[in-house]
Amino acid sequence: MTQLSRHEERQAAVQILFACANKTPDEAEMDLVYDLVVGDQDYHAFLPQLVNGVLARKAQLDADIAKHLALGWKVDRIARVNLVILRIAVYELQMPEPAPYKVVVDEAVELAKEFASQQDAQFVNGVLKNYAPVDAQ
């Protein structure tokens, strides 16, 4: 069996969280989603940490994202896949031992390019740039 890389785990997290966007799945549903997305590949604790963390803190993450949107924008206007990517990135930045800011942003931008478009990647980058800690800019 192959082991997923960090980037592949982030890709899987996007797919799992996108599938769970309308409701919080029960354990059996979550197992099914993992099976569909990951198959028989091995993954680190990082993947369930991202998925479970985002699901548990979705409302707080959305509130944090809303604070960093351009004037006139609301979270409910953000395309679902972009919102999932932003939630993952903001959650990663809030983890006790977060990855470096630049790594998190670069990964989020790449995910937006892969799952959406270049324009969406620019949007994600812009929101996360507004979210940047002062020393990261």
CSV table of N, CA and C in Angstrom, one decimal:
chain,number,residue,atom,x,y,z
A,1,MET,N,0.8,-1.2,0.0
A,1,MET,CA,0.0,0.0,0.0
A,1,MET,C,0.9,1.3,0.0
A,2,THR,N,0.4,2.3,-0.6
A,2,THR,CA,1.1,3.5,-0.7
A,2,THR,C,0.6,4.4,0.5
A,3,GLN,N,1.5,5.3,0.9
A,3,GLN,CA,1.2,6.3,1.9
A,3,GLN,C,1.0,7.6,1.3
A,4,LEU,N,-0.1,8.2,1.6
A,4,LEU,CA,-0.4,9.6,1.1
A,4,LEU,C,0.6,10.6,1.6
A,5,SER,N,0.9,11.5,0.7
A,5,SER,CA,1.8,12.7,1.1
A,5,SER,C,0.9,13.7,1.8
A,6,ARG,N,1.5,14.7,2.4
A,6,ARG,CA,0.7,15.7,3.0
A,6,ARG,C,-0.2,16.4,2.0
A,7,HIS,N,0.3,16.7,0.8
A,7,HIS,CA,-0.5,17.3,-0.2
A,7,HIS,C,-1.7,16.4,-0.6
A,8,GLU,N,-1.4,15.2,-0.7
A,8,GLU,CA,-2.5,14.2,-1.0
A,8,GLU,C,-3.5,14.1,0.1
A,9,GLU,N,-3.1,14.2,1.3
A,9,GLU,CA,-4.0,14.2,2.5
A,9,GLU,C,-4.8,15.5,2.5
A,10,ARG,N,-4.3,16.6,2.1
A,10,ARG,CA,-5.1,17.8,2.0
A,10,ARG,C,-6.1,17.7,0.8
A,11,GLN,N,-5.7,17.1,-0.3
A,11,GLN,CA,-6.6,16.8,-1.4
A,11,GLN,C,-7.8,16.0,-0.9
A,12,ALA,N,-7.4,14.9,-0.2
A,12,ALA,CA,-8.5,14.0,0.4
A,12,ALA,C,-9.4,14.8,1.3
A,13,ALA,N,-8.8,15.6,2.2
A,13,ALA,CA,-9.6,16.4,3.1
A,13,ALA,C,-10.6,17.3,2.4
A,14,VAL,N,-10.2,17.9,1.3
A,14,VAL,CA,-11.1,18.7,0.5
A,14,VAL,C,-12.2,17.9,0.0
A,15,GLN,N,-11.9,16.7,-0.5
A,15,GLN,CA,-13.0,15.9,-1.1
A,15,GLN,C,-13.9,15.4,0.0
A,16,ILE,N,-13.4,15.0,1.1
A,16,ILE,CA,-14.2,14.5,2.2
A,16,ILE,C,-15.1,15.6,2.8
A,17,LEU,N,-14.5,16.7,3.0
A,17,LEU,CA,-15.3,17.9,3.6
A,17,LEU,C,-16.3,18.4,2.6
A,18,PHE,N,-16.0,18.4,1.3
A,18,PHE,CA,-16.9,18.8,0.3
A,18,PHE,C,-18.1,17.9,0.3
A,19,ALA,N,-17.9,16.6,0.4
A,19,ALA,CA,-18.9,15.6,0.5
A,19,ALA,C,-19.8,15.7,1.7
A,20,CYS,N,-19.2,16.3,2.8
A,20,CYS,CA,-19.9,16.5,4.1
A,20,CYS,C,-20.4,17.9,4.3
A,21,ALA,N,-20.4,18.7,3.2
A,21,ALA,CA,-20.7,20.1,3.3
A,21,ALA,C,-22.2,20.4,3.8
A,22,ASN,N,-23.1,19.6,3.4
A,22,ASN,CA,-24.5,19.8,3.7
A,22,ASN,C,-25.0,19.3,5.1
A,23,LYS,N,-24.2,18.3,5.6
A,23,LYS,CA,-24.6,17.7,6.9
A,23,LYS,C,-23.4,17.0,7.5
A,24,THR,N,-23.5,16.9,8.8
A,24,THR,CA,-22.4,16.2,9.5
A,24,THR,C,-22.8,14.7,9.4
A,25,PRO,N,-21.9,13.9,8.8
A,25,PRO,CA,-22.2,12.5,8.7
A,25,PRO,C,-22.0,11.7,10.0
A,26,ASP,N,-22.7,10.6,10.1
A,26,ASP,CA,-22.5,9.7,11.2
A,26,ASP,C,-21.2,8.9,10.9
A,27,GLU,N,-20.8,8.1,11.9
A,27,GLU,CA,-19.6,7.3,11.7
A,27,GLU,C,-19.6,6.4,10.5
A,28,ALA,N,-20.7,5.7,10.3
A,28,ALA,CA,-20.8,4.8,9.1
A,28,ALA,C,-20.7,5.6,7.8
A,29,GLU,N,-21.3,6.7,7.7
A,29,GLU,CA,-21.3,7.5,6.5
A,29,GLU,C,-19.8,8.1,6.3
A,30,MET,N,-19.2,8.5,7.4
A,30,MET,CA,-17.8,9.0,7.3
A,30,MET,C,-16.9,7.9,6.8
A,31,ASP,N,-17.1,6.7,7.3
A,31,ASP,CA,-16.2,5.6,6.9
A,31,ASP,C,-16.4,5.3,5.4
A,32,LEU,N,-17.6,5.4,4.9
A,32,LEU,CA,-17.9,5.2,3.5
A,32,LEU,C,-17.2,6.3,2.7
A,33,VAL,N,-17.3,7.6,3.1
A,33,VAL,CA,-16.7,8.7,2.4
A,33,VAL,C,-15.2,8.5,2.4
A,34,TYR,N,-14.6,8.1,3.5
A,34,TYR,CA,-13.1,7.9,3.5
A,34,TYR,C,-12.8,6.7,2.5
A,35,ASP,N,-13.6,5.7,2.5
A,35,ASP,CA,-13.3,4.5,1.6
A,35,ASP,C,-13.4,5.0,0.2
A,36,LEU,N,-14.3,5.8,-0.2
A,36,LEU,CA,-14.5,6.3,-1.5
A,36,LEU,C,-13.3,7.2,-1.9
A,37,VAL,N,-12.9,8.1,-1.0
A,37,VAL,CA,-11.8,9.1,-1.3
A,37,VAL,C,-10.4,8.5,-1.3
A,38,VAL,N,-10.2,7.7,-0.2
A,38,VAL,CA,-8.8,7.3,0.1
A,38,VAL,C,-8.6,5.9,-0.4
A,39,GLY,N,-9.6,5.1,-0.5
A,39,GLY,CA,-9.5,3.7,-0.9
A,39,GLY,C,-8.6,2.9,0.1
A,40,ASP,N,-7.7,2.1,-0.4
A,40,ASP,CA,-6.9,1.3,0.5
A,40,ASP,C,-5.5,1.9,0.8
A,41,GLN,N,-5.4,3.2,0.5
A,41,GLN,CA,-4.1,3.9,0.7
A,41,GLN,C,-4.0,4.2,2.2
A,42,ASP,N,-2.7,4.2,2.7
A,42,ASP,CA,-2.5,4.5,4.1
A,42,ASP,C,-2.4,6.1,4.2
A,43,TYR,N,-2.7,6.6,5.4
A,43,TYR,CA,-2.6,8.0,5.6
A,43,TYR,C,-2.2,8.2,7.1
A,44,HIS,N,-1.6,9.4,7.3
A,44,HIS,CA,-1.2,9.8,8.6
A,44,HIS,C,-2.3,10.3,9.4
A,45,ALA,N,-2.1,10.6,10.7
A,45,ALA,CA,-3.1,11.1,11.6
A,45,ALA,C,-3.5,12.5,11.1
A,46,PHE,N,-2.7,13.1,10.3
A,46,PHE,CA,-3.0,14.5,9.8
A,46,PHE,C,-4.4,14.6,9.1
A,47,LEU,N,-4.7,13.6,8.2
A,47,LEU,CA,-5.9,13.6,7.5
A,47,LEU,C,-7.2,13.7,8.4
A,48,PRO,N,-7.3,12.7,9.3
A,48,PRO,CA,-8.5,12.8,10.2
A,48,PRO,C,-8.5,14.0,11.1
A,49,GLN,N,-7.3,14.4,11.5
A,49,GLN,CA,-7.1,15.6,12.3
A,49,GLN,C,-7.7,16.8,11.5
A,50,LEU,N,-7.4,17.0,10.3
A,50,LEU,CA,-7.9,18.1,9.5
A,50,LEU,C,-9.5,18.0,9.3
A,51,VAL,N,-9.9,16.8,8.9
A,51,VAL,CA,-11.3,16.6,8.7
A,51,VAL,C,-12.1,16.8,10.0
A,52,ASN,N,-11.8,16.1,11.0
A,52,ASN,CA,-12.5,16.2,12.3
A,52,ASN,C,-12.4,17.6,12.9
A,53,GLY,N,-11.2,18.3,12.8
A,53,GLY,CA,-11.1,19.6,13.3
A,53,GLY,C,-11.9,20.6,12.6
A,54,VAL,N,-12.0,20.5,11.2
A,54,VAL,CA,-12.8,21.4,10.5
A,54,VAL,C,-14.3,21.2,10.7
A,55,LEU,N,-14.7,20.0,10.8
A,55,LEU,CA,-16.1,19.7,11.1
A,55,LEU,C,-16.5,20.2,12.5
A,56,ALA,N,-15.6,20.0,13.4
A,56,ALA,CA,-15.9,20.4,14.8
A,56,ALA,C,-16.0,22.0,15.0
A,57,ARG,N,-15.2,22.7,14.2
A,57,ARG,CA,-15.0,24.1,14.3
A,57,ARG,C,-15.6,24.9,13.2
A,58,LYS,N,-16.4,24.3,12.4
A,58,LYS,CA,-16.9,24.9,11.1
A,58,LYS,C,-17.5,26.3,11.4
A,59,ALA,N,-18.3,26.5,12.3
A,59,ALA,CA,-18.9,27.8,12.6
A,59,ALA,C,-17.9,28.9,13.0
A,60,GLN,N,-16.9,28.5,13.8
A,60,GLN,CA,-15.9,29.4,14.2
A,60,GLN,C,-14.9,29.7,13.1
A,61,LEU,N,-14.6,28.7,12.3
A,61,LEU,CA,-13.8,29.0,11.1
A,61,LEU,C,-14.5,29.9,10.1
A,62,ASP,N,-15.8,29.7,9.9
A,62,ASP,CA,-16.5,30.6,9.0
A,62,ASP,C,-16.5,32.0,9.5
A,63,ALA,N,-16.6,32.2,10.8
A,63,ALA,CA,-16.6,33.5,11.4
A,63,ALA,C,-15.2,34.2,11.2
A,64,ASP,N,-14.2,33.4,11.4
A,64,ASP,CA,-12.8,33.9,11.2
A,64,ASP,C,-12.6,34.3,9.8
A,65,ILE,N,-13.1,33.5,8.8
A,65,ILE,CA,-13.0,33.8,7.4
A,65,ILE,C,-13.7,35.0,7.1
A,66,ALA,N,-14.9,35.2,7.6
A,66,ALA,CA,-15.8,36.3,7.3
A,66,ALA,C,-15.1,37.6,7.7
A,67,LYS,N,-14.3,37.6,8.8
A,67,LYS,CA,-13.6,38.8,9.2
A,67,LYS,C,-12.5,39.3,8.2
A,68,HIS,N,-12.1,38.4,7.3
A,68,HIS,CA,-11.0,38.7,6.4
A,68,HIS,C,-11.5,38.8,5.0
A,69,LEU,N,-12.8,38.8,4.8
A,69,LEU,CA,-13.3,39.0,3.4
A,69,LEU,C,-13.3,40.4,3.0
A,70,ALA,N,-13.3,40.7,1.7
A,70,ALA,CA,-13.4,42.1,1.2
A,70,ALA,C,-14.8,42.6,1.6
A,71,LEU,N,-14.8,43.9,1.7
A,71,LEU,CA,-16.1,44.6,2.1
A,71,LEU,C,-17.2,44.2,1.2
A,72,GLY,N,-18.3,43.8,1.8
A,72,GLY,CA,-19.5,43.4,1.0
A,72,GLY,C,-19.6,41.9,0.7
A,73,TRP,N,-18.5,41.2,1.0
A,73,TRP,CA,-18.6,39.7,0.9
A,73,TRP,C,-19.0,39.1,2.1
A,74,LYS,N,-19.8,38.0,1.9
A,74,LYS,CA,-20.2,37.2,3.1
A,74,LYS,C,-19.8,35.7,2.8
A,75,VAL,N,-19.7,35.0,3.8
A,75,VAL,CA,-19.3,33.6,3.7
A,75,VAL,C,-20.2,32.8,2.8
A,76,ASP,N,-21.5,33.1,2.8
A,76,ASP,CA,-22.4,32.3,2.0
A,76,ASP,C,-22.3,32.6,0.5
A,77,ARG,N,-21.5,33.6,0.1
A,77,ARG,CA,-21.3,33.9,-1.3
A,77,ARG,C,-20.1,33.1,-1.9
A,78,ILE,N,-19.3,32.5,-1.0
A,78,ILE,CA,-18.1,31.8,-1.4
A,78,ILE,C,-18.5,30.5,-2.0
A,79,ALA,N,-17.9,30.2,-3.2
A,79,ALA,CA,-18.2,28.8,-3.8
A,79,ALA,C,-17.8,27.8,-2.7
A,80,ARG,N,-18.6,26.7,-2.7
A,80,ARG,CA,-18.4,25.7,-1.7
A,80,ARG,C,-17.0,25.1,-1.6
A,81,VAL,N,-16.4,24.8,-2.8
A,81,VAL,CA,-15.1,24.2,-2.8
A,81,VAL,C,-14.1,25.2,-2.2
A,82,ASN,N,-14.2,26.5,-2.6
A,82,ASN,CA,-13.3,27.5,-2.0
A,82,ASN,C,-13.4,27.6,-0.5
A,83,LEU,N,-14.7,27.6,-0.1
A,83,LEU,CA,-14.9,27.7,1.4
A,83,LEU,C,-14.3,26.5,2.1
A,84,VAL,N,-14.4,25.3,1.6
A,84,VAL,CA,-13.8,24.1,2.2
A,84,VAL,C,-12.3,24.3,2.2
A,85,ILE,N,-11.7,24.8,1.2
A,85,ILE,CA,-10.2,25.0,1.1
A,85,ILE,C,-9.8,26.1,2.1
A,86,LEU,N,-10.6,27.1,2.2
A,86,LEU,CA,-10.3,28.2,3.2
A,86,LEU,C,-10.4,27.7,4.6
A,87,ARG,N,-11.5,26.9,4.9
A,87,ARG,CA,-11.6,26.3,6.2
A,87,ARG,C,-10.4,25.4,6.6
A,88,ILE,N,-10.0,24.6,5.7
A,88,ILE,CA,-8.8,23.8,6.0
A,88,ILE,C,-7.6,24.6,6.3
A,89,ALA,N,-7.3,25.6,5.4
A,89,ALA,CA,-6.2,26.5,5.6
A,89,ALA,C,-6.2,27.2,7.0
A,90,VAL,N,-7.4,27.8,7.3
A,90,VAL,CA,-7.5,28.6,8.5
A,90,VAL,C,-7.4,27.6,9.7
A,91,TYR,N,-8.0,26.4,9.6
A,91,TYR,CA,-7.8,25.5,10.7
A,91,TYR,C,-6.3,25.1,10.9
A,92,GLU,N,-5.6,24.9,9.8
A,92,GLU,CA,-4.2,24.6,9.9
A,92,GLU,C,-3.4,25.7,10.5
A,93,LEU,N,-3.8,26.9,10.2
A,93,LEU,CA,-3.0,28.0,10.8
A,93,LEU,C,-3.4,28.2,12.3
A,94,GLN,N,-4.5,27.6,12.8
A,94,GLN,CA,-4.9,27.7,14.2
A,94,GLN,C,-4.4,26.5,15.0
A,95,MET,N,-3.8,25.5,14.3
A,95,MET,CA,-3.4,24.3,15.0
A,95,MET,C,-2.3,24.6,16.1
A,96,PRO,N,-2.2,23.8,17.1
A,96,PRO,CA,-1.2,24.1,18.1
A,96,PRO,C,0.2,24.2,17.6
A,97,GLU,N,0.6,23.4,16.6
A,97,GLU,CA,1.9,23.5,15.9
A,97,GLU,C,1.6,23.6,14.4
A,98,PRO,N,1.2,24.8,14.0
A,98,PRO,CA,0.8,25.0,12.6
A,98,PRO,C,2.0,24.9,11.6
A,99,ALA,N,1.7,24.5,10.4
A,99,ALA,CA,2.7,24.6,9.4
A,99,ALA,C,3.0,26.0,9.1
A,100,PRO,N,4.2,26.4,8.5
A,100,PRO,CA,4.5,27.8,8.3
A,100,PRO,C,3.4,28.4,7.4
A,101,TYR,N,3.1,29.7,7.7
A,101,TYR,CA,2.0,30.4,7.0
A,101,TYR,C,2.2,30.2,5.4
A,102,LYS,N,3.4,30.4,4.9
A,102,LYS,CA,3.6,30.4,3.5
A,102,LYS,C,3.2,29.0,2.9
A,103,VAL,N,3.6,27.9,3.6
A,103,VAL,CA,3.3,26.6,3.2
A,103,VAL,C,1.7,26.4,3.1
A,104,VAL,N,1.0,26.8,4.2
A,104,VAL,CA,-0.4,26.7,4.2
A,104,VAL,C,-1.1,27.4,3.1
A,105,VAL,N,-0.6,28.6,2.8
A,105,VAL,CA,-1.2,29.4,1.7
A,105,VAL,C,-0.9,28.8,0.4
A,106,ASP,N,0.4,28.4,0.2
A,106,ASP,CA,0.7,27.8,-1.1
A,106,ASP,C,-0.1,26.5,-1.4
A,107,GLU,N,-0.3,25.7,-0.3
A,107,GLU,CA,-1.1,24.5,-0.5
A,107,GLU,C,-2.5,24.8,-0.8
A,108,ALA,N,-3.1,25.8,-0.1
A,108,ALA,CA,-4.5,26.2,-0.4
A,108,ALA,C,-4.6,26.7,-1.8
A,109,VAL,N,-3.7,27.5,-2.3
A,109,VAL,CA,-3.8,28.0,-3.7
A,109,VAL,C,-3.7,26.9,-4.6
A,110,GLU,N,-2.8,25.9,-4.4
A,110,GLU,CA,-2.7,24.7,-5.3
A,110,GLU,C,-4.0,23.9,-5.3
A,111,LEU,N,-4.6,23.8,-4.1
A,111,LEU,CA,-5.8,23.0,-4.0
A,111,LEU,C,-6.9,23.7,-4.8
A,112,ALA,N,-7.0,25.1,-4.7
A,112,ALA,CA,-8.0,25.8,-5.5
A,112,ALA,C,-7.7,25.7,-7.0
A,113,LYS,N,-6.5,25.7,-7.4
A,113,LYS,CA,-6.2,25.4,-8.9
A,113,LYS,C,-6.6,24.0,-9.3
A,114,GLU,N,-6.4,23.0,-8.4
A,114,GLU,CA,-6.7,21.7,-8.8
A,114,GLU,C,-8.3,21.4,-8.8
A,115,PHE,N,-9.0,22.0,-7.8
A,115,PHE,CA,-10.4,21.7,-7.6
A,115,PHE,C,-11.3,22.8,-8.2
A,116,ALA,N,-10.7,23.9,-8.6
A,116,ALA,CA,-11.6,25.0,-9.1
A,116,ALA,C,-10.9,25.6,-10.3
A,117,SER,N,-10.4,26.8,-10.2
A,117,SER,CA,-9.8,27.5,-11.3
A,117,SER,C,-8.7,28.5,-10.8
A,118,GLN,N,-8.0,29.0,-11.8
A,118,GLN,CA,-6.9,30.0,-11.5
A,118,GLN,C,-7.6,31.2,-10.8
A,119,GLN,N,-8.7,31.6,-11.2
A,119,GLN,CA,-9.4,32.8,-10.6
A,119,GLN,C,-9.8,32.4,-9.1
A,120,ASP,N,-10.2,31.2,-8.9
A,120,ASP,CA,-10.5,30.8,-7.5
A,120,ASP,C,-9.3,30.8,-6.7
A,121,ALA,N,-8.2,30.3,-7.3
A,121,ALA,CA,-6.9,30.3,-6.5
A,121,ALA,C,-6.5,31.7,-6.1
A,122,GLN,N,-6.7,32.7,-7.0
A,122,GLN,CA,-6.4,34.1,-6.7
A,122,GLN,C,-7.3,34.6,-5.5
A,123,PHE,N,-8.6,34.2,-5.5
A,123,PHE,CA,-9.5,34.5,-4.5
A,123,PHE,C,-9.0,34.0,-3.1
A,124,VAL,N,-8.7,32.7,-3.1
A,124,VAL,CA,-8.3,32.0,-1.9
A,124,VAL,C,-7.0,32.7,-1.4
A,125,ASN,N,-6.1,33.0,-2.3
A,125,ASN,CA,-4.8,33.7,-1.9
A,125,ASN,C,-5.1,35.0,-1.3
A,126,GLY,N,-6.1,35.8,-1.9
A,126,GLY,CA,-6.4,37.1,-1.4
A,126,GLY,C,-7.0,37.0,0.0
A,127,VAL,N,-7.9,36.1,0.2
A,127,VAL,CA,-8.5,35.9,1.6
A,127,VAL,C,-7.4,35.6,2.6
A,128,LEU,N,-6.6,34.6,2.2
A,128,LEU,CA,-5.6,34.2,3.2
A,128,LEU,C,-4.5,35.3,3.4
A,129,LYS,N,-4.3,36.1,2.4
A,129,LYS,CA,-3.3,37.2,2.6
A,129,LYS,C,-3.9,38.2,3.6
A,130,ASN,N,-5.2,38.4,3.6
A,130,ASN,CA,-5.8,39.2,4.6
A,130,ASN,C,-5.7,38.6,6.0
A,131,TYR,N,-5.7,37.2,6.0
A,131,TYR,CA,-5.6,36.5,7.3
A,131,TYR,C,-4.2,36.4,7.9
A,132,ALA,N,-3.2,36.8,7.1
A,132,ALA,CA,-1.8,36.7,7.4
A,132,ALA,C,-1.5,37.3,8.8
A,133,PRO,N,-0.7,36.6,9.6
A,133,PRO,CA,-0.1,37.3,10.7
A,133,PRO,C,0.8,38.4,10.3
A,134,VAL,N,1.0,39.4,11.1
A,134,VAL,CA,1.8,40.6,10.7
A,134,VAL,C,3.2,40.2,10.3
A,135,ASP,N,3.8,39.2,11.0
A,135,ASP,CA,5.2,38.8,10.7
A,135,ASP,C,5.3,37.9,9.5
A,136,ALA,N,4.2,37.5,8.8
A,136,ALA,CA,4.3,36.6,7.7
A,136,ALA,C,4.2,37.4,6.4
A,137,GLN,N,3.9,38.6,6.4
A,137,GLN,CA,3.7,39.4,5.1
A,137,GLN,C,5.0,39.9,4.6
